[in-house]
Short mmCIF file of C-alpha atoms and ligand atoms in Angstrom, two decimals:
data_model
loop_
_atom_site.label_atom_id
_atom_site.label_comp_id
_atom_site.label_asym_id
_atom_site.label_seq_id
_atom_site.Cartn_x
_atom_site.Cartn_y
_atom_site.Cartn_z
CA MET A 1 65.40 29.24 146.51
CA PRO A 2 64.49 28.56 149.98
CA ASP A 3 66.78 27.27 152.73
CA HIS A 4 65.67 23.84 153.19
CA ALA A 5 66.69 23.31 148.98
CA ARG A 6 70.37 24.00 150.85
CA TYR A 7 70.52 21.35 153.55
CA ARG A 8 70.23 17.49 154.86
CA CYS A 9 70.17 18.30 158.55
CA TRP A 10 69.21 22.03 160.12
CA VAL A 11 67.51 23.61 162.43
CA GLU A 12 65.96 27.01 161.79
CA ILE A 13 66.18 29.75 164.89
CA HIS A 14 63.25 31.96 164.84
CA LEU A 15 64.20 35.24 166.52
CA ASP A 16 60.90 36.81 166.10
CA ALA A 17 58.98 34.87 168.51
CA PHE A 18 62.81 34.36 170.85
CA GLU A 19 62.12 38.39 170.83
CA ARG A 20 58.51 37.41 171.59
CA ASN A 21 58.94 35.20 174.28
CA LEU A 22 61.84 37.48 176.45
CA LYS A 23 59.22 40.93 176.38
CA ARG A 24 56.47 38.17 177.85
CA ILE A 25 58.68 36.92 180.09
CA GLN A 26 59.87 40.19 181.23
CA ALA A 27 56.13 41.26 181.26
CA SER A 28 55.83 38.16 184.39
CA LEU A 29 59.01 39.32 185.94
CA PRO A 30 57.56 41.40 189.19
CA LYS A 31 58.75 45.18 188.52
CA GLY A 32 62.47 45.11 190.48
CA VAL A 33 63.69 41.98 189.68
CA ARG A 34 66.37 41.28 187.76
CA TYR A 35 66.60 39.16 185.01
CA ILE A 36 69.78 36.77 184.62
CA ALA A 37 70.09 34.82 180.94
CA ILE A 38 71.70 31.73 180.65
CA VAL A 39 72.93 30.87 177.33
CA LYS A 40 75.85 28.37 178.37
CA ALA A 41 76.58 25.30 175.55
CA ASP A 42 76.25 27.54 172.90
CA ALA A 43 73.23 29.33 174.16
CA TYR A 44 71.33 25.89 174.84
CA GLY A 45 72.65 24.95 171.13
CA HIS A 46 70.79 27.74 169.61
CA GLY A 47 73.98 29.32 168.76
CA MET A 48 75.54 31.48 171.51
CA PRO A 49 76.73 35.12 169.74
CA GLN A 50 73.03 35.55 167.31
CA ILE A 51 71.07 34.83 170.71
CA VAL A 52 73.34 37.10 173.19
CA ARG A 53 72.48 39.96 171.20
CA ARG A 54 69.30 39.88 170.67
CA LEU A 55 69.22 39.74 174.81
CA MET A 56 71.55 42.63 174.64
CA GLN A 57 69.18 45.02 172.39
CA CYS A 58 65.92 43.19 174.04
CA GLY A 59 67.31 44.70 177.95
CA VAL A 60 68.29 41.75 180.00
CA ASP A 61 70.14 42.44 182.52
CA SER A 62 73.13 40.28 182.84
CA PHE A 63 74.13 37.32 181.56
CA ALA A 64 75.30 33.45 182.95
CA VAL A 65 77.08 30.52 181.77
CA ALA A 66 79.25 27.96 182.62
CA ASN A 67 82.82 28.31 181.99
CA THR A 68 85.33 31.52 181.02
CA ARG A 69 85.59 30.13 177.56
CA GLU A 70 81.54 30.79 176.91
CA ALA A 71 81.95 34.45 178.70
CA ALA A 72 84.46 35.20 176.82
CA VAL A 73 82.40 35.52 173.13
CA ILE A 74 80.16 37.75 175.33
CA ARG A 75 82.89 39.90 176.90
CA GLU A 76 83.35 40.38 173.44
CA MET A 77 80.69 41.39 172.19
CA GLY A 78 79.85 44.45 174.56
CA ALA A 79 81.63 45.71 177.28
CA GLY A 80 80.07 46.92 180.45
CA TRP A 81 77.72 43.12 181.39
CA PRO A 82 77.71 41.53 183.96
CA ILE A 83 78.78 37.82 183.30
CA LEU A 84 78.31 34.97 186.28
CA ILE A 85 80.39 32.41 185.88
CA LEU A 86 77.84 29.20 187.04
CA GLY A 87 81.36 26.84 187.05
CA PRO A 88 84.34 26.12 190.11
CA VAL A 89 87.02 28.60 187.61
CA LEU A 90 90.75 26.35 187.64
CA PRO A 91 93.40 27.55 188.75
CA GLU A 92 94.71 28.22 184.99
CA GLU A 93 91.10 30.07 184.15
CA ALA A 94 91.20 32.10 187.20
CA THR A 95 93.43 35.17 185.68
CA ASP A 96 90.38 35.03 182.67
CA LEU A 97 88.85 36.39 185.40
CA VAL A 98 90.44 39.29 185.82
CA ARG A 99 91.10 40.51 181.46
CA ASP A 100 87.61 39.99 180.88
CA ASP A 101 85.89 41.34 183.98
CA LEU A 102 83.71 38.30 185.10
CA THR A 103 81.84 37.73 188.05
CA ALA A 104 82.72 33.98 189.84
CA THR A 105 81.17 31.82 191.87
CA ILE A 106 82.59 30.92 195.16
CA SER A 107 81.64 27.58 196.71
CA ASP A 108 84.27 27.21 199.80
CA LEU A 109 87.20 29.62 201.61
CA ASN A 110 89.91 27.87 199.30
CA GLU A 111 88.30 29.23 196.07
CA ALA A 112 87.68 32.36 197.97
CA LYS A 113 91.16 32.55 199.20
CA GLN A 114 92.78 32.12 195.35
CA LEU A 115 90.47 34.30 193.85
CA HIS A 116 91.11 37.67 197.23
CA ALA A 117 95.55 36.67 196.17
CA LEU A 118 94.91 36.72 192.73
CA ALA A 119 93.06 40.59 192.78
CA LYS A 120 95.76 41.33 194.92
CA SER A 121 98.55 40.10 192.63
CA HIS A 122 96.59 42.02 189.78
CA ASN A 123 95.55 44.90 192.38
CA THR A 124 91.73 45.23 191.26
CA ASP A 125 88.96 44.23 192.99
CA LEU A 126 86.86 40.91 192.01
CA LYS A 127 83.56 40.03 191.49
CA VAL A 128 81.91 37.19 193.19
CA HIS A 129 78.87 35.90 193.98
CA LEU A 130 78.62 33.59 196.79
CA LYS A 131 76.35 29.92 195.97
CA ILE A 132 74.77 28.28 198.87
CA ASP A 133 73.89 24.24 198.60
CA THR A 134 70.39 24.50 200.34
CA GLY A 135 69.51 20.89 198.98
CA MET A 136 71.09 20.00 195.02
CA GLY A 137 74.42 18.88 196.85
CA ARG A 138 75.99 19.76 193.96
CA LEU A 139 77.91 23.06 193.74
CA GLY A 140 77.90 25.88 196.54
CA VAL A 141 78.39 26.27 200.74
CA TRP A 142 76.69 23.38 201.95
CA HIS A 143 74.42 25.55 204.05
CA GLU A 144 75.39 25.25 207.99
CA GLN A 145 78.16 26.67 206.66
CA ALA A 146 77.13 29.42 204.48
CA LEU A 147 77.13 31.84 207.64
CA GLU A 148 80.79 30.88 208.53
CA LEU A 149 81.88 31.79 204.74
CA TYR A 150 79.92 35.09 204.44
CA GLN A 151 81.96 35.83 207.53
CA ALA A 152 85.60 35.28 205.84
CA LEU A 153 84.41 37.40 202.97
CA LYS A 154 83.95 40.35 204.15
CA SER A 155 87.54 39.71 205.41
CA MET A 156 88.65 40.02 201.97
CA PRO A 157 88.31 43.57 200.44
CA MET A 158 89.32 42.80 197.34
CA LEU A 159 86.23 40.48 196.78
CA HIS A 160 83.77 42.43 195.73
CA LEU A 161 80.32 40.79 196.81
CA GLU A 162 77.76 41.28 194.42
CA GLY A 163 75.12 38.32 195.01
CA ILE A 164 74.31 35.59 197.03
CA TYR A 165 72.47 32.80 195.82
CA THR A 166 70.76 28.85 195.69
CA HIS A 167 70.02 25.78 193.46
CA PHE A 168 66.80 23.97 193.59
CA SER A 169 66.66 20.54 192.85
CA SER A 170 63.58 19.27 192.58
CA ALA A 171 61.38 23.28 190.78
CA ASP A 172 59.77 20.32 188.27
CA SER A 173 58.99 17.69 190.35
CA ASP A 174 59.26 18.17 194.34
CA PRO A 175 57.35 21.63 195.56
CA GLU A 176 57.61 20.39 199.43
CA PHE A 177 61.67 19.78 199.02
CA THR A 178 61.52 23.62 196.93
CA GLU A 179 59.99 25.08 199.57
CA THR A 180 62.77 23.47 202.11
CA GLN A 181 66.00 25.23 200.10
CA ARG A 182 63.78 27.98 199.73
CA ARG A 183 63.11 28.91 203.58
CA ARG A 184 66.89 27.37 203.67
CA PHE A 185 68.27 29.77 202.07
CA ILE A 186 66.20 32.72 202.89
CA GLU A 187 67.03 32.05 207.48
CA LEU A 188 70.79 32.34 205.77
CA LEU A 189 69.83 35.87 204.01
CA GLU A 190 68.22 37.01 207.94
CA GLN A 191 71.23 36.26 209.70
CA MET A 192 73.94 37.79 206.72
CA GLN A 193 71.67 41.19 205.85
CA PRO A 194 73.17 41.78 203.08
CA PRO A 195 73.12 44.79 201.37
CA PRO A 196 70.26 45.97 199.14
CA ASP A 197 72.35 45.88 196.06
CA CYS A 198 73.39 42.66 196.53
CA ASN A 199 71.63 40.22 193.50
CA ILE A 200 70.08 37.48 195.33
CA HIS A 201 68.46 34.48 193.31
CA ALA A 202 67.26 30.87 193.02
CA ASP A 203 65.21 30.25 190.65
CA ASN A 204 65.70 29.08 187.56
CA SER A 205 62.42 28.05 184.55
CA ALA A 206 61.14 25.77 186.97
CA GLY A 207 61.04 27.88 190.21
CA LEU A 208 59.60 30.47 188.31
CA ASP A 209 56.17 28.92 189.35
CA SER A 210 56.73 29.16 193.19
CA PHE A 211 58.49 32.32 192.68
CA ASN A 212 58.35 34.69 196.26
CA ARG A 213 57.71 38.05 195.75
CA GLU A 214 57.67 39.36 199.20
CA SER A 215 60.93 38.74 199.95
CA TYR A 216 64.92 39.18 199.25
CA PHE A 217 64.76 36.98 195.70
CA ASN A 218 64.80 39.94 193.42
CA ALA A 219 66.77 38.75 189.86
CA VAL A 220 66.37 34.87 188.22
CA ARG A 221 68.22 33.27 186.59
CA ILE A 222 66.33 32.05 182.69
CA GLY A 223 67.42 30.09 180.96
CA LEU A 224 65.20 27.13 178.57
CA LEU A 225 61.65 28.94 179.33
CA GLN A 226 63.46 31.98 176.73
CA PHE A 227 63.24 29.16 174.41
CA GLY A 228 59.81 28.71 174.56
CA ILE A 229 60.05 25.21 176.32
CA PRO A 230 58.09 24.85 179.39
CA PRO A 231 60.36 23.41 181.99
CA TYR A 232 57.83 20.93 182.92
CA PRO A 233 54.35 19.84 182.01
CA HIS A 234 51.16 21.56 183.32
CA SER A 235 53.93 24.04 184.21
CA ALA A 236 52.26 27.06 185.34
CA LEU A 237 54.04 29.19 183.28
CA ALA A 238 52.36 27.23 180.12
CA SER A 239 50.59 29.89 180.45
CA ALA A 240 53.27 32.28 180.02
CA LYS A 241 52.94 31.92 176.45
CA VAL A 242 56.30 31.11 175.21
CA GLU A 243 56.38 29.78 172.00
CA PRO A 244 59.23 27.44 169.99
CA VAL A 245 62.77 28.81 168.77
CA LEU A 246 64.02 26.01 167.64
CA HIS A 247 62.79 23.94 164.61
CA PHE A 248 65.44 20.82 163.88
CA LYS A 249 65.09 18.83 160.04
CA THR A 250 66.06 16.76 157.90
CA ARG A 251 65.25 15.89 154.38
CA VAL A 252 64.27 12.47 152.36
CA GLY A 253 67.05 10.74 150.55
CA LEU A 254 65.70 7.76 149.27
CA ILE A 255 62.28 6.19 149.14
CA LYS A 256 61.68 2.70 148.78
CA THR A 257 59.70 -0.26 149.55
CA LEU A 258 60.42 -2.78 151.08
CA PRO A 259 59.13 -6.21 151.41
CA VAL A 260 56.85 -8.54 155.11
CA GLY A 261 59.24 -9.61 157.48
CA THR A 262 62.89 -7.20 156.95
CA GLY A 263 64.60 -6.66 159.32
CA ILE A 264 65.28 -2.67 159.34
CA SER A 265 69.46 -1.27 160.02
CA TYR A 266 72.46 -2.64 161.83
CA GLY A 267 70.31 -4.98 164.43
CA HIS A 268 67.52 -5.56 162.91
CA THR A 269 65.37 -4.74 166.20
CA TYR A 270 62.86 -4.24 164.01
CA HIS A 271 61.20 -6.63 160.98
CA LEU A 272 58.29 -5.35 158.50
CA LYS A 273 54.42 -6.35 160.13
CA LYS A 274 53.63 -6.00 155.86
CA GLU A 275 55.40 -4.87 152.78
CA THR A 276 56.20 -1.24 153.79
CA SER A 277 57.36 1.97 151.90
CA VAL A 278 59.87 3.32 153.62
CA ALA A 279 62.12 6.83 153.48
CA VAL A 280 65.78 7.08 154.25
CA LEU A 281 66.30 10.14 156.20
CA THR A 282 69.64 12.78 155.52
CA ALA A 283 70.27 12.51 159.64
CA GLY A 284 71.30 10.55 161.99
CA TYR A 285 72.91 10.49 165.66
CA GLY A 286 75.64 12.37 163.75
CA ASP A 287 73.29 15.32 163.74
CA GLY A 288 72.45 14.66 167.51
CA LEU A 289 69.27 12.68 166.74
CA PRO A 290 69.05 10.45 170.20
CA TYR A 291 70.27 7.28 169.35
CA ALA A 292 67.60 6.20 172.08
CA LEU A 293 64.43 7.45 169.04
CA GLY A 294 64.70 3.55 167.19
CA ASN A 295 61.30 2.99 167.35
CA SER A 296 60.21 5.39 169.77
CA GLY A 297 59.87 8.27 167.79
CA SER A 298 58.59 9.47 164.28
CA VAL A 299 58.97 12.58 162.36
CA LEU A 300 56.10 14.52 160.34
CA ILE A 301 56.46 14.40 156.69
CA HIS A 302 53.77 16.28 154.97
CA GLY A 303 51.65 16.88 158.35
CA THR A 304 51.85 13.50 158.63
CA HIS A 305 52.89 11.34 161.66
CA CYS A 306 56.22 8.90 160.52
CA PRO A 307 56.72 5.93 163.07
CA VAL A 308 61.45 5.74 163.16
CA LEU A 309 61.96 1.68 161.92
CA GLY A 310 64.77 0.46 163.73
CA ARG A 311 67.82 1.65 164.98
CA VAL A 312 69.29 4.86 164.09
CA THR A 313 72.60 5.44 162.52
CA MET A 314 74.96 8.07 161.75
CA ASP A 315 74.03 9.14 159.19
CA GLN A 316 70.71 7.97 158.42
CA THR A 317 67.66 7.15 159.81
CA ILE A 318 65.09 4.94 158.12
CA VAL A 319 60.93 5.80 158.92
CA ASP A 320 57.60 3.75 157.70
CA VAL A 321 55.65 6.38 155.11
CA SER A 322 52.80 4.12 153.82
CA GLU A 323 50.63 6.72 154.50
CA LEU A 324 51.76 8.90 152.47
CA SER A 325 51.44 9.13 148.40
CA ASP A 326 53.26 11.98 147.01
CA LEU A 327 56.07 12.05 148.54
CA LYS A 328 59.71 13.11 147.01
CA ILE A 329 62.93 12.73 147.25
CA GLY A 330 64.21 16.21 149.62
CA ASP A 331 61.42 16.31 150.96
CA THR A 332 61.48 18.47 154.51
CA ALA A 333 61.26 16.41 157.28
CA THR A 334 60.80 17.22 160.53
CA PHE A 335 61.51 16.32 164.00
CA ILE A 336 60.94 19.15 166.09
CA GLY A 337 58.47 21.97 164.38
CA THR A 338 55.47 22.04 162.78
CA SER A 339 53.95 20.84 159.54
CA GLY A 340 50.68 21.10 157.98
CA THR A 341 48.26 20.82 161.14
CA LYS A 342 50.94 18.80 163.72
CA GLN A 343 53.00 19.82 165.96
CA ILE A 344 56.51 17.75 167.86
CA SER A 345 57.23 20.10 170.64
CA ALA A 346 60.64 19.39 171.87
CA SER A 347 59.84 18.39 174.94
CA GLU A 348 57.91 15.56 173.34
CA PHE A 349 60.79 15.09 170.82
CA SER A 350 62.85 14.29 174.07
CA ALA A 351 60.59 12.28 175.75
CA ALA A 352 59.98 10.16 172.71
CA ALA A 353 64.19 9.32 173.54
CA ASP A 354 64.13 8.91 177.41
CA THR A 355 65.49 12.47 177.37
CA ILE A 356 65.34 15.97 179.15
CA PRO A 357 64.43 19.32 176.46
CA TRP A 358 68.41 20.58 177.56
CA GLU A 359 70.09 17.45 176.65
CA ALA A 360 68.58 17.11 173.15
CA LEU A 361 69.22 20.82 172.65
CA CYS A 362 72.67 20.81 173.26
CA SER A 363 73.47 17.67 171.64
CA ILE A 364 72.14 18.85 168.49
CA SER A 365 75.51 18.78 166.83
CA LYS A 366 78.03 20.61 164.46
CA ARG A 367 77.53 18.86 161.28
CA VAL A 368 73.73 20.33 161.65
CA THR A 369 73.31 24.39 159.79
CA ARG A 370 71.80 26.81 162.36
CA VAL A 371 69.21 28.87 160.17
CA TYR A 372 68.35 32.41 161.10
CA ARG A 373 65.13 34.23 160.85
CA ALA A 374 65.41 37.78 161.50
CA PRO A 375 62.35 39.51 162.64
CA ARG A 376 62.10 41.05 159.37
CA GLU A 377 62.73 38.52 156.95
CA LEU A 378 59.62 37.12 158.36
C1 LIG B 401 71.68 25.82 184.02
C2 LIG B 401 71.00 26.45 184.95
C3 LIG B 401 70.53 27.77 185.22
C4 LIG B 401 68.73 27.30 184.14
O1 LIG B 401 68.25 26.25 184.05
P1 LIG B 401 66.81 26.65 183.42
O2 LIG B 401 65.70 25.15 183.81
O3 LIG B 401 67.29 26.25 181.88
O4 LIG B 401 66.05 27.69 183.40
C5 LIG B 401 69.99 28.10 186.23
N1 LIG B 401 70.81 28.47 187.49
C6 LIG B 401 71.78 27.05 187.43
C7 LIG B 401 72.42 27.10 188.27
C8 LIG B 401 72.26 26.25 185.95
O5 LIG B 401 73.52 25.90 185.99
#
């Protein structure tokens, strides 16, 4: 029985494609540049344990996640792997850092003092990365105050400074501002003169396009690209030849023909322009299908684009199947992936719903079964 015969809505995760992507990205990194694998939000909806296991096998250098709960899943799978917490650590989470040997991000003096006190009270060193806000306006110490904080950290012997980093706001859209941020960061590093083993990183998937091989950078933070999705169209990385890993599919639950003028779905935002054969698919926003796909996106059935008619509902979505002649109940409909000679990429899927691939991927809900295809099974 093929996998699809058991599900109403599922994603296939092609671990073979994932492994090939990792090897290609690793091969494209200059020698000595460390690969920090970003696996927050359940590895961008792909499933943390399965993805993390492959990353460990493929020899990435370390992991980064949003919070200590996510980190605990990785720690459970292997001692010793460095795990960076990207987000602020809330007071009640601080002891998790000690328990699971995690690396915290420091954005201000207060955080540093509290963690140093915690380290003292547990009589242990705590690993930290200093984050500098060079223009993102989110986490990190504002770059004009960064040197001060760096000096203060030196007087906290139980905080072990293992990295310094920044984050780009517009790596995919504004190369000039990205360069400004890079320059601010490099100027600070020149004054700080961190030891050579300190991890210096700035680039996410999009930043890699302008990765500066000659300077201080010795690590990159890769998220989206691992999953085979270029961070923006025309990215130079499109030539890194990554392949899509996730395929999002559902089934045809009902087929019927409705007369001209019929209003479709809640609120009748669409009226049939002619007598039309429609299919009701067994997935809706309860599965993470964006509501904004209503009257905007399409699905692939038998290698043909079938437009979404009217609003997406919680459990069902209605599509126009008048182009198809031999449709049957139970046939597969593809939201993201290939069907026949046609393909809908995660980027196209997201664009049709006026969102970004990052959001679209982590919105695929718990109700959707993840089916893993391991290389040996293909
Ligand atoms: C999520 C995240 C990344 C990964 O970004 P991608 O664009 O998915 O590669 C890198 N750095 C930080 C700080 C992040 O929060």
